[in-house]
Coordinates of C-alpha atoms in Angstrom, one line a residue:
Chain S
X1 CA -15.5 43.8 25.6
X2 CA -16.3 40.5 27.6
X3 CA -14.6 37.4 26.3
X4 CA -17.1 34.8 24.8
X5 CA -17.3 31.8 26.2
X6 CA -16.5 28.1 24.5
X7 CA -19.8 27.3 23.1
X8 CA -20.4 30.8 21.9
X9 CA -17.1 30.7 19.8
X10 CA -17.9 27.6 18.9
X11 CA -21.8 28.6 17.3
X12 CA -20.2 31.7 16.1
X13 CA -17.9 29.3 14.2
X14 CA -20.5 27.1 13.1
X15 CA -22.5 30.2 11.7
X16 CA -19.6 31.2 9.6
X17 CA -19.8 27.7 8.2
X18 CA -23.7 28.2 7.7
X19 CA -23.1 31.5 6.0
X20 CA -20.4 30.7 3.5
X21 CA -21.9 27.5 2.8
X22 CA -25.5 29.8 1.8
X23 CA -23.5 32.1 -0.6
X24 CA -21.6 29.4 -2.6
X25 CA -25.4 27.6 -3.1
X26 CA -26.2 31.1 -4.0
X27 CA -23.7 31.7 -6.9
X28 CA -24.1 28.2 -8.2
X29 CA -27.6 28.7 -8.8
X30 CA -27.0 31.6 -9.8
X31 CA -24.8 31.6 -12.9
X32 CA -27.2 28.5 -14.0
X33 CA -30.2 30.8 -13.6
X34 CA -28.3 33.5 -15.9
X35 CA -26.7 31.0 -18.2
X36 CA -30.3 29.5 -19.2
X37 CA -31.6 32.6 -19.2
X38 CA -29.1 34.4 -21.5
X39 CA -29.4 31.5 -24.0
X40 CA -33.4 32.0 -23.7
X41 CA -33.3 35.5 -24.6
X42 CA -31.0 35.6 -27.2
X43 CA -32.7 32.8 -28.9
X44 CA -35.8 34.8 -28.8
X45 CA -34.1 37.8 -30.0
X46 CA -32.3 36.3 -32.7
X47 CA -28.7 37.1 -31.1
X48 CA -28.3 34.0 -31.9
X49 CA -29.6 31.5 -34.8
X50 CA -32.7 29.6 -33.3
X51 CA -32.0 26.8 -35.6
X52 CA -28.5 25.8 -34.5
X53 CA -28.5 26.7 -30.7
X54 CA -32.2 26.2 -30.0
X55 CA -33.5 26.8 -26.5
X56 CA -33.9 25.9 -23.4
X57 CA -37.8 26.1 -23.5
X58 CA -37.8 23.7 -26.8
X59 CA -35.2 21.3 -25.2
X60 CA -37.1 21.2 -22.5
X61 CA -40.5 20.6 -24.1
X62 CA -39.0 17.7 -26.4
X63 CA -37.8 16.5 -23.3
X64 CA -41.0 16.2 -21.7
X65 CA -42.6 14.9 -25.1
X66 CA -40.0 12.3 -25.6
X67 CA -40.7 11.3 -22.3
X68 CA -43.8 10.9 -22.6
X69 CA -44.1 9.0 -25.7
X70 CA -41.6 6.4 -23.9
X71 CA -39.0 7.1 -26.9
X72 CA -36.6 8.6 -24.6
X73 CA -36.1 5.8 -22.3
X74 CA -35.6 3.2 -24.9
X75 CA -32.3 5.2 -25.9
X76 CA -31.0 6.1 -22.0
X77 CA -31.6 2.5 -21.4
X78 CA -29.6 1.6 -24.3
X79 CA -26.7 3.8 -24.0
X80 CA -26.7 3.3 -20.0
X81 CA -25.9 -0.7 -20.7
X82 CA -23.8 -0.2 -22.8
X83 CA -21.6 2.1 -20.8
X84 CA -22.3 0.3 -17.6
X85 CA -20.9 -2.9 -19.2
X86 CA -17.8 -1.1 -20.8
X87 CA -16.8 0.1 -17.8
X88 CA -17.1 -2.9 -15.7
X89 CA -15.4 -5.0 -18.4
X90 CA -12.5 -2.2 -18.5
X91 CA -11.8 -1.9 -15.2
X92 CA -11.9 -5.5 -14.3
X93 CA -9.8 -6.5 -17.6
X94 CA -7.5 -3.7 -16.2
X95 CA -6.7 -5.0 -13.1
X96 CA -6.8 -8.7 -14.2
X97 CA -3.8 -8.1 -16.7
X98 CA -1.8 -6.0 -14.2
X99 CA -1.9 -8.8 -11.8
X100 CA -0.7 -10.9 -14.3
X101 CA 2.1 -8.8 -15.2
X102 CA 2.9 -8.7 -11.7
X103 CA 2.9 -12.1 -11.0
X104 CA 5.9 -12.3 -14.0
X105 CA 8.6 -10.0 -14.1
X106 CA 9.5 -11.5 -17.5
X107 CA 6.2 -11.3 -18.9
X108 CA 5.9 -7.5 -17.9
X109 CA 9.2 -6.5 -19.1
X110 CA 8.1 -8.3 -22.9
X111 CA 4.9 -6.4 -23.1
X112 CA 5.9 -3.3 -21.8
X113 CA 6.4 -1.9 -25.4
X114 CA 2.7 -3.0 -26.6
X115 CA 1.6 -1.5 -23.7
X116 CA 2.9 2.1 -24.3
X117 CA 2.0 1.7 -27.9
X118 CA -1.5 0.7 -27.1
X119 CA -1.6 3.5 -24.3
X120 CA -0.3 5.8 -26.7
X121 CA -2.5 5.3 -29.5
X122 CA -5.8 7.3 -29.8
X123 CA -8.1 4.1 -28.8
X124 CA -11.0 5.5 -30.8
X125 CA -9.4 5.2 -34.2
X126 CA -9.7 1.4 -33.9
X127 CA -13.6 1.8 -33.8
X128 CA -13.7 0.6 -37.6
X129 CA -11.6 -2.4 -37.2
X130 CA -14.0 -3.1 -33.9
X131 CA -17.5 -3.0 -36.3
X132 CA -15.6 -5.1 -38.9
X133 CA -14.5 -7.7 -35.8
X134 CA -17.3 -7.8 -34.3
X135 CA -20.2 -6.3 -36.3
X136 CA -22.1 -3.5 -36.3
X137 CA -24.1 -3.6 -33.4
X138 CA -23.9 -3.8 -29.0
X139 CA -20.6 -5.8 -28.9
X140 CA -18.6 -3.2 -30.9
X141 CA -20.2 -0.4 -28.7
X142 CA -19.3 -2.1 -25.5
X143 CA -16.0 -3.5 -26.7
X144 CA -15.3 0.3 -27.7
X145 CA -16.4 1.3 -24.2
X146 CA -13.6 -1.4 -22.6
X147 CA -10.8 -0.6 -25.0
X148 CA -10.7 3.1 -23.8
X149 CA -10.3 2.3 -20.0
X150 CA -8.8 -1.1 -20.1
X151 CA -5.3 0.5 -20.9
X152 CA -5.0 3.0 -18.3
X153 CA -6.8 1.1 -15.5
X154 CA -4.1 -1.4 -16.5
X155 CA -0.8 1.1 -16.2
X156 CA -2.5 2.6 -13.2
X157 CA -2.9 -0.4 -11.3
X158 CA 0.5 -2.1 -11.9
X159 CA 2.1 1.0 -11.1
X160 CA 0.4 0.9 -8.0
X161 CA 1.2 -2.7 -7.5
X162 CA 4.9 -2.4 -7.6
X163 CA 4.9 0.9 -5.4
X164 CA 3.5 -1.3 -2.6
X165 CA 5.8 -1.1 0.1
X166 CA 9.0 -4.4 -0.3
X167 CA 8.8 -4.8 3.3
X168 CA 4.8 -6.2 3.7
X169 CA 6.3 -8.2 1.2
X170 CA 9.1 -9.1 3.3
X171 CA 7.3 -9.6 6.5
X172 CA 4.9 -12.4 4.4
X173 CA 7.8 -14.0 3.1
X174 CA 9.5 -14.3 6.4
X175 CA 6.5 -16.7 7.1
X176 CA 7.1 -18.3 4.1
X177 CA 3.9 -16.8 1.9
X178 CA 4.2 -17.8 -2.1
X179 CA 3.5 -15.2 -4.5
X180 CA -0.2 -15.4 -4.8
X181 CA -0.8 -15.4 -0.4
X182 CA 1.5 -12.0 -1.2
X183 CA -0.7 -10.7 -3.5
X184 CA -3.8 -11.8 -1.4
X185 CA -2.5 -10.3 1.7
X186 CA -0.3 -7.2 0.9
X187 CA -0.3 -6.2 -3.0
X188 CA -4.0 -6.2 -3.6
X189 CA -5.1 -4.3 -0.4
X190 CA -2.6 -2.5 -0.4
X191 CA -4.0 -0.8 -4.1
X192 CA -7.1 -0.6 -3.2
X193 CA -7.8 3.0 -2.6
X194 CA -5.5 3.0 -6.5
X195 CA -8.2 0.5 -7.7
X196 CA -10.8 2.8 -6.7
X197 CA -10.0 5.7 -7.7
X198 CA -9.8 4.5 -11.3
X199 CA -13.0 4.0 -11.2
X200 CA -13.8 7.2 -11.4
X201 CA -11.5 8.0 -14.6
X202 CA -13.4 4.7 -15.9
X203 CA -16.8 6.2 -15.7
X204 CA -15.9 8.9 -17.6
X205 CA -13.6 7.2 -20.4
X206 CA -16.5 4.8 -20.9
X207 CA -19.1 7.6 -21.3
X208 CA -16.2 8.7 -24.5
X209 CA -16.1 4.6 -26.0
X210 CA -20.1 4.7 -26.0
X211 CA -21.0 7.8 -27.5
X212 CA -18.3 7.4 -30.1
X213 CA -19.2 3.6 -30.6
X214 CA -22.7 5.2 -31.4
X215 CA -21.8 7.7 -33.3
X216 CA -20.4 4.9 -35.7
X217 CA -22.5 2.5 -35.4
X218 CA -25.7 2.3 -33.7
X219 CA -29.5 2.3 -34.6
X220 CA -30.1 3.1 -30.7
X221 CA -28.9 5.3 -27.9
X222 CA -28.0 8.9 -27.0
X223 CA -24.7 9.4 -29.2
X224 CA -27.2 8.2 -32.2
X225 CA -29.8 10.6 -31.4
X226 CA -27.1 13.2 -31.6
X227 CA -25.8 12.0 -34.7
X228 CA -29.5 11.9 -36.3
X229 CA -30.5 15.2 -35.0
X230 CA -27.7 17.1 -36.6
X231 CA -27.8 15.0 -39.7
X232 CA -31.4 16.0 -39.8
X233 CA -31.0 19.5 -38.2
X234 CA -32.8 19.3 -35.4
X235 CA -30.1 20.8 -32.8
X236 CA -33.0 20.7 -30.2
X237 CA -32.7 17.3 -29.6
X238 CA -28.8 17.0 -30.2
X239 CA -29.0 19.8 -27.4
X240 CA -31.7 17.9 -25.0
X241 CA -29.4 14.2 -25.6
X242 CA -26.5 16.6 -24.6
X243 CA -28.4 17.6 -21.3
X244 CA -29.6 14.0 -20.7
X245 CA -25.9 12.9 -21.3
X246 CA -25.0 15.3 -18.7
X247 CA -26.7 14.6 -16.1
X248 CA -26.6 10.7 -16.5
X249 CA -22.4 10.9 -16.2
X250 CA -22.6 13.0 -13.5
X251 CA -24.9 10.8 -11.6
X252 CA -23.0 7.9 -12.3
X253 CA -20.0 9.9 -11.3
X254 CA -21.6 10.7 -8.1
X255 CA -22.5 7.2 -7.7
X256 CA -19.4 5.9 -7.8
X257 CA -17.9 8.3 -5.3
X258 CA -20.5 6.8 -3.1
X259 CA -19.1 3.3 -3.7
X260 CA -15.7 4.6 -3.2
X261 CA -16.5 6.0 -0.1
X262 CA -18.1 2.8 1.4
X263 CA -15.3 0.5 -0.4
X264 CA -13.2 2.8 2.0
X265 CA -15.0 2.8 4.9
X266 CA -15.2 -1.1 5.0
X267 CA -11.9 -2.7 3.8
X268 CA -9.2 0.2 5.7
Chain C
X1 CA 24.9 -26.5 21.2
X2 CA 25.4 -24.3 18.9
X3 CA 22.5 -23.2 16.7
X4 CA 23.7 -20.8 14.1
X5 CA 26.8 -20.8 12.4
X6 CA 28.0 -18.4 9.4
X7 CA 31.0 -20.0 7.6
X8 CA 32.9 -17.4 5.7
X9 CA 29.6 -15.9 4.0
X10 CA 30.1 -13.2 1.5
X11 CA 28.1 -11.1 -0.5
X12 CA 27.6 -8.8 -3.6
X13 CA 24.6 -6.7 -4.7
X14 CA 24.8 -6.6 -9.0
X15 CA 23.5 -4.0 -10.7
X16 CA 23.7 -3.1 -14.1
X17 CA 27.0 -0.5 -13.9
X18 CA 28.3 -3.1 -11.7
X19 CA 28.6 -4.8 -8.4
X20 CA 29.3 -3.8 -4.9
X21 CA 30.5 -6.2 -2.2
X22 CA 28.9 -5.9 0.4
X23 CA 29.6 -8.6 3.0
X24 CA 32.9 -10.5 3.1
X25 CA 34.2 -13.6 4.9
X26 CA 31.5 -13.0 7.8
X27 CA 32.0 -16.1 9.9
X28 CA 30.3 -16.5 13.8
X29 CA 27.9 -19.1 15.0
X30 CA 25.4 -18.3 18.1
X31 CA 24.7 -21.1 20.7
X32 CA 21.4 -22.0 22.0
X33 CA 19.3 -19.1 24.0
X34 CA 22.7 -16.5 23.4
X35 CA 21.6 -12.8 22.2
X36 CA 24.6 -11.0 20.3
X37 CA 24.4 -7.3 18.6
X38 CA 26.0 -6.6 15.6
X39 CA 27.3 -3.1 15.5
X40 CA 28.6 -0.6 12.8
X41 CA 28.1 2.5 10.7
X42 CA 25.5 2.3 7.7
X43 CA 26.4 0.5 5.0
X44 CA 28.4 -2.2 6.5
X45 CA 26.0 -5.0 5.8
X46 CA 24.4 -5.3 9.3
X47 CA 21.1 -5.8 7.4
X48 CA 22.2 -8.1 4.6
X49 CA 23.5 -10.5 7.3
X50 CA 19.8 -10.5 8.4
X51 CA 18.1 -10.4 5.5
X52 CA 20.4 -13.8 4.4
X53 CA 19.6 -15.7 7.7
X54 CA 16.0 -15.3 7.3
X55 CA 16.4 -16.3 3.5
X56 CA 14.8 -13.2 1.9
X57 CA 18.7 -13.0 0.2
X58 CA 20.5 -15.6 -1.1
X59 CA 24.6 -15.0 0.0
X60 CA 26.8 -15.3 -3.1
X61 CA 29.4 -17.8 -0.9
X62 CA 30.1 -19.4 2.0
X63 CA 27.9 -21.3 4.2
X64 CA 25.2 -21.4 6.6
X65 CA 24.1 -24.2 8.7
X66 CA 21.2 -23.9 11.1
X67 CA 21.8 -27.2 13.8
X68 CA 24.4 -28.2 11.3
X69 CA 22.1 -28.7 8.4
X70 CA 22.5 -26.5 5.2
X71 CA 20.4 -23.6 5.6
X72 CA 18.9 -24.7 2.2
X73 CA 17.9 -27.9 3.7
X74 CA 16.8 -26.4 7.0
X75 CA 13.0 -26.5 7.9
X76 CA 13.4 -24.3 11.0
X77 CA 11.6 -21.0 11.1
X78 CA 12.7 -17.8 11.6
X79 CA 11.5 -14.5 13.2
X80 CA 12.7 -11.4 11.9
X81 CA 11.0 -7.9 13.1
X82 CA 12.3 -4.5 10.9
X83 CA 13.3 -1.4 11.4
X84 CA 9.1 -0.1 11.6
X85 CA 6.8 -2.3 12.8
X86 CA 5.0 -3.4 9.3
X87 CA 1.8 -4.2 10.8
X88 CA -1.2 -4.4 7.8
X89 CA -2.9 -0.7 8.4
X90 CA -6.5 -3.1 6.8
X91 CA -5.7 -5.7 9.5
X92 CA -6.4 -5.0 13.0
X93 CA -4.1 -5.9 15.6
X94 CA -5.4 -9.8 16.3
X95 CA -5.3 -9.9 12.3
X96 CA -2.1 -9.1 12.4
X97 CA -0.5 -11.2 14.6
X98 CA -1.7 -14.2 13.2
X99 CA -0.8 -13.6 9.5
X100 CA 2.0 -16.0 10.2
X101 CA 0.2 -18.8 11.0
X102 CA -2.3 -17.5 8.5
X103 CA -0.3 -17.8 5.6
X104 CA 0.9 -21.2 6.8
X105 CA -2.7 -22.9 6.9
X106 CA -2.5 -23.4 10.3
X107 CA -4.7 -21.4 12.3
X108 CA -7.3 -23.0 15.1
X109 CA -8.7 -22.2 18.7
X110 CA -5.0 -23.3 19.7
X111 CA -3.6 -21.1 17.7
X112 CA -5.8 -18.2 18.4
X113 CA -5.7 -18.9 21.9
X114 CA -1.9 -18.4 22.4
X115 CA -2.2 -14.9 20.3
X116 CA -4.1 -13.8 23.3
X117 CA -2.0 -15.1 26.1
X118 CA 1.1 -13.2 24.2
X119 CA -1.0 -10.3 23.3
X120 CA -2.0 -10.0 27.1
X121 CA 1.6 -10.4 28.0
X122 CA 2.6 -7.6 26.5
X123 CA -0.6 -5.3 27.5
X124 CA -2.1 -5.4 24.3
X125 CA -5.1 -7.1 25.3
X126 CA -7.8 -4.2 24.8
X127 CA -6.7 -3.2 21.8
X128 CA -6.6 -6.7 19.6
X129 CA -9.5 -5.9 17.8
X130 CA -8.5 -2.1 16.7
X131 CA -6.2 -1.3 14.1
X132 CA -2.7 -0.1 14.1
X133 CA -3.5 3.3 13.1
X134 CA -5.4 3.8 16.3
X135 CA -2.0 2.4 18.4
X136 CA 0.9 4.2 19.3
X137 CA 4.5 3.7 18.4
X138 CA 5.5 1.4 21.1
X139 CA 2.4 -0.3 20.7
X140 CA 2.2 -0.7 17.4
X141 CA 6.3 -2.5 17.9
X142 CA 5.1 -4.8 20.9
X143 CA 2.7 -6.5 18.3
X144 CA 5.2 -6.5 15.7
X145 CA 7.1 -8.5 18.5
X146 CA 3.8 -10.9 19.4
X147 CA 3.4 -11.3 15.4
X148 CA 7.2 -12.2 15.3
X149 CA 6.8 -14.6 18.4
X150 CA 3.5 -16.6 16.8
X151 CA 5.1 -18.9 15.1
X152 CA 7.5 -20.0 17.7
X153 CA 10.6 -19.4 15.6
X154 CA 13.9 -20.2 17.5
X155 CA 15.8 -17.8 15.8
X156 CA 15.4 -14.3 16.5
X157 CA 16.5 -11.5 14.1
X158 CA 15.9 -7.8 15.2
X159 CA 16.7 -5.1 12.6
X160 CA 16.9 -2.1 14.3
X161 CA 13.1 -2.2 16.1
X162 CA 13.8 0.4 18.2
X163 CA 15.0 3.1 16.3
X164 CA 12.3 4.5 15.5
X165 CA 10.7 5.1 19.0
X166 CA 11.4 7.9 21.7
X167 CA 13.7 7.2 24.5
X168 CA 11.4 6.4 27.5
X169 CA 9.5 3.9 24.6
X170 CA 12.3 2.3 23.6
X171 CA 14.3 1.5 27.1
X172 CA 10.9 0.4 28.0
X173 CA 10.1 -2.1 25.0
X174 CA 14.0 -3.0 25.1
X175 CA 13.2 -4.5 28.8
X176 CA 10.1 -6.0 27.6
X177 CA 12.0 -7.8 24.5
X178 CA 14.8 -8.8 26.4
X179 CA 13.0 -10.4 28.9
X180 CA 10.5 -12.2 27.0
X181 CA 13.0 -13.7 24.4
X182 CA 15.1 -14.8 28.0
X183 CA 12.1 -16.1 29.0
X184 CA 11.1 -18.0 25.7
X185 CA 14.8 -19.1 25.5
X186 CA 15.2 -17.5 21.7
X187 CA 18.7 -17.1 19.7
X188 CA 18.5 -13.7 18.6
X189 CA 20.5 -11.2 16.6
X190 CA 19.9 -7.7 17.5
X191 CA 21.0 -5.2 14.4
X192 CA 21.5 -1.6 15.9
X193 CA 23.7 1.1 15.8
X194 CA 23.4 2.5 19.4
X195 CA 26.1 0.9 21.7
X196 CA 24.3 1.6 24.7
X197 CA 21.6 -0.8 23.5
X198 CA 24.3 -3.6 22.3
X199 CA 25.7 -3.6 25.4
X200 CA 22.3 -3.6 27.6
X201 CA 21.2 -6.5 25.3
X202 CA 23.4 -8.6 24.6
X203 CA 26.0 -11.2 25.6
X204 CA 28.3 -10.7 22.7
X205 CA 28.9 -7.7 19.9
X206 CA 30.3 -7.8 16.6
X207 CA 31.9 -4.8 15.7
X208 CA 31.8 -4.4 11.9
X209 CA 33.2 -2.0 9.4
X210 CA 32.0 -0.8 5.8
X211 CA 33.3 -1.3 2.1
X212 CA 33.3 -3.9 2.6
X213 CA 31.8 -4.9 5.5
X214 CA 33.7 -6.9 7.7
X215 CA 33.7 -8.0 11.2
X216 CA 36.5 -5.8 13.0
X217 CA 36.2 -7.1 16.6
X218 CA 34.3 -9.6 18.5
X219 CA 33.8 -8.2 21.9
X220 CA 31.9 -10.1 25.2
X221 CA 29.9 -8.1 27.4
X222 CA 30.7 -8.6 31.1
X223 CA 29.0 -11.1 32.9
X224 CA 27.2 -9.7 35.3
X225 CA 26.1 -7.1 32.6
X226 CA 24.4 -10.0 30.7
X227 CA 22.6 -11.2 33.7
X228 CA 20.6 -7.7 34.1
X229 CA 17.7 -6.6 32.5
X230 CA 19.0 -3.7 29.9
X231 CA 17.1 -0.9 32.3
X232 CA 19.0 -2.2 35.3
X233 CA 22.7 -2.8 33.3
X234 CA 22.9 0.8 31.6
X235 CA 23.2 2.0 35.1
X236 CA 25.4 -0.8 36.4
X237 CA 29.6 0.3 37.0
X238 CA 30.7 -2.6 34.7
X239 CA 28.3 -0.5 31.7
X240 CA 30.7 2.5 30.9
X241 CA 34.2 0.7 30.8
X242 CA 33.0 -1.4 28.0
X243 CA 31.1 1.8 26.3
X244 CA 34.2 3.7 26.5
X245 CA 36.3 1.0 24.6
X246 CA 33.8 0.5 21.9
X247 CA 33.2 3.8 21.5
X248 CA 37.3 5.1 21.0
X249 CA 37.4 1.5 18.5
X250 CA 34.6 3.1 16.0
X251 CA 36.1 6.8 16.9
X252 CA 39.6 5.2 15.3
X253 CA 37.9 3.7 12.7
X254 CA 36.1 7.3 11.6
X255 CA 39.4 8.7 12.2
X256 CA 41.4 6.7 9.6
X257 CA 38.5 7.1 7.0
X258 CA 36.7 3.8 7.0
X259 CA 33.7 4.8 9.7
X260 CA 30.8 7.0 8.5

């Protein structure tokens, strides 16, 4: 057999990239194709009850109703603020109380047990004290949005603030830097790529505050449409806000990603 | 005149099961544009002495005077370059070397200006505005050395900047060093564990020994050693005579227990 040259290796490599990357598309869509398709059937056939599973056909046809009547949107919009605002407020509460704990060693050391007892404790069991605080309504949502992340993005980040390496600190104050030019130019670059990547948890410990928040409270938003449709029994739409729900984190997820990626790309 | 002097400076580290000494009764002074080594095994303190001169520690007794003023008291700056080079991996090289100045509030075209004369000196030129990631090791310690040199300190301390290059890099960047802190007329304080390098370098070595660490022996390098570039005096007939005796005084000392 005659050796292949370089740029034949080289497309035959790149077809095995094309190839592999055709059958994993294949089996994704796949199992979704089956998935919705077994729940179809066996709705239809009665395999399983109608009333509590529904169906993808119905979920999707109140979709498309809901959306049409504009009394979907009201509720994304809602819920989307919300969660949008929790976990901007978490994340940048997070990373303002680390850096104040790392700018005193004293203060860190006294609330280090609050801290772990805070971080410990199942943040959604304050949600009634929240509504009694600060009424039943947006502020306790998004306050139970920011509660959920604010602890760990707090942990996270000071953890990552003292793992910066002592000797950019040295370096800085070899030139005589006070604490805050060493937090400028070392400690808080130096975390980014942390900072970042708590993001991502953020986005989806947010999405948990919200719904819950709603679930409690709310007159408005996805986690109350899911809390009305099974109080009413309508699984259909606590299925389609399910979907909706879905897809919305997962975008958001993929959004940030994105942001990440850029953040990366233009402080290195 | 002399520039540096240690008076009987000692040192402990505390911890909470305790404390260990690690420097004791260190006392030398340096004289105006004279480069001394201090070598030793690990542990002896060669770092601490540093670290306490460039006021990142403060020395538990003894004193220090930089021109005869308390080093508390003493405005003059002071360039210390590590082990690695420490450059900012989100700063690029240009960045980099003027962080000192920088974080002093006083960077201008003046300034800026000199960075690039020093830069070119030491053929980093064409790569100010890339970042260290991109540089190699040698490279990445020559701007260490330019970032060191910015803000004019008359004190130089070296911990060790070599070790961590290959050979060829390191005789190479030990020339370049040398003769740009002759040429600058610097004070330095070279930290290093390779007697080869002590003697190329330097005009003087302290010999020191661990737990704790004390100074053992002060030995001078030959004089016409000291006048030759470090490439030049490794292969000069005065180099192995003094080798030989340094190396048979830390041979002893690993001998009776106390080295390494």
């Amino acid at each position: 057999m005659k050796p292949l040259k370089d740029e034949q290796l080289y497309e035959a490599y790149q077809k095995g990239l094309k190839k592999e990357r055709k059958i994993v598309l294949t089996w994704q869509v796949g199992i979704a194709v089956i998935f919705f398709l077994c729940w179809e059937i066996s709705s239809r056939l009665y395999i399983i009850d109608p009333l509590l599973f529904s169906s993808p056909s119905k979920i999707f046809d109140l979709i498309l109703t809901r959306i049409a009547n504009g009394s979907l949107f009201v509720h994304v919009s809602v819920t989307l603020f919300e969660t949008l605002l929790g976990f901007l407020i978490g994340t940048i509460g997070g990373v303002l109380i680390a850096t104040s704990l790392w700018y005193s060693n004293r203060f860190a050391n006294i609330m280090d047990p609050y801290l772990v007892i805070f971080n410990a404790m199942p943040k959604v069991a304050l949600g009634p004290i929240l509504i009694v605080a600060l009424g039943p309504g947006y502020l306790s949502i998004i306050a139970m949005g920011f509660i959920i992340s604010v602890i760990v993005t707090t942990l996270v980040v000071y953890r990552a603030f003292l793992e910066v390496d002592r000797n950019y600190t040295m370096v800085l104050r070899s030139f005589g830097a006070n604490q805050s030019q060493i937090f400028k130019e070392a400690i808080f670059p130096a975390s980014l790529p942390v900072m970042i990547s708590t993001l991502k948890v953020n986005v989806g410990l947010s999405w948990v505050g919200v719904i819950v928040g709603e679930y409690l409270v709310s007159k408005q938003g996805l986690g109350y449409l899911i809390i009305y449709g099974f109080q009413v029994f309508d699984f259909s739409l606590v299925m389609a806000s399910l979907v909706i729900i879905a897809i919305l984190a997962a975008l958001m997820y993929k959004g940030v990603e994105k942001l990440e990626a850029w953040l990366m790309k233009h402080t290195k | 005149m002399t520039i540096l002097k240690l008076a009987g400076i000692s040192h402990h580290y505390f911890s909470k099961n305790g404390y260990t000494k690690a420097l004791e009764d260190i006392s030398f002074s340096l004289e105006r544009g004279e480069f001394i080594s201090i070598l030793g095994p690990s542990g002896c303190g060669k770092s601490t002495i540093l670290s306490i001169i460039a006021r990142l520690l403060q020395h538990t007794s003894g004193d220090i005077f930089i021109h005869e003023v308390p080093i508390k008291e003493s405005k003059e700056e002071i360039g210390y370059m590590l082990q690695q080079d420490y450059l900012f991996p989100w700063k690029t090289v240009l960045q980099n070397v003027l962080l000192g100045p920088k974080i002093q509030k006083r960077e201008d075209e003046a300034i800026e200006d000199r960075a690039n004369v020093l830069l070119q000196e030491v053929g980093l030129s064409n790569v100010k505005n890339q970042y260290p990631t991109e540089l190699s090791g040698g490279m990445r310690q020559r701007a260490a050395l330019v970032r060191t040199l910015m803000n004019n300190p008359e004190i130089f301390l070296l911990d060790e900047p070599f070790s961590s290059l290959d050979f060829q890099t390191k005789l190479k960047l030990e020339d370049l060093v040398a003769t740009i802190l002759n040429q600058y007329e610097k004070t330095t304080i070279l930290v290093t564990h390779d007697i080869g390098e002590a003697i190329a370098m330097s005009d003087r070595i302290i010999m020191m020994e661990a737990n704790p660490g004390r100074i053992v022996k002060i030995y001078d390098v030959p004089t016409e050693l000291r006048a030759e570039s470090p490439i030049v005096a490794r292969k000069h007939d005065a180099f192995q005579p003094i080798f030989d005796t340094i190396w048979q005084e830390l041979e002893k000392k690993e001998k009776s227990g106390e080295g390494i």
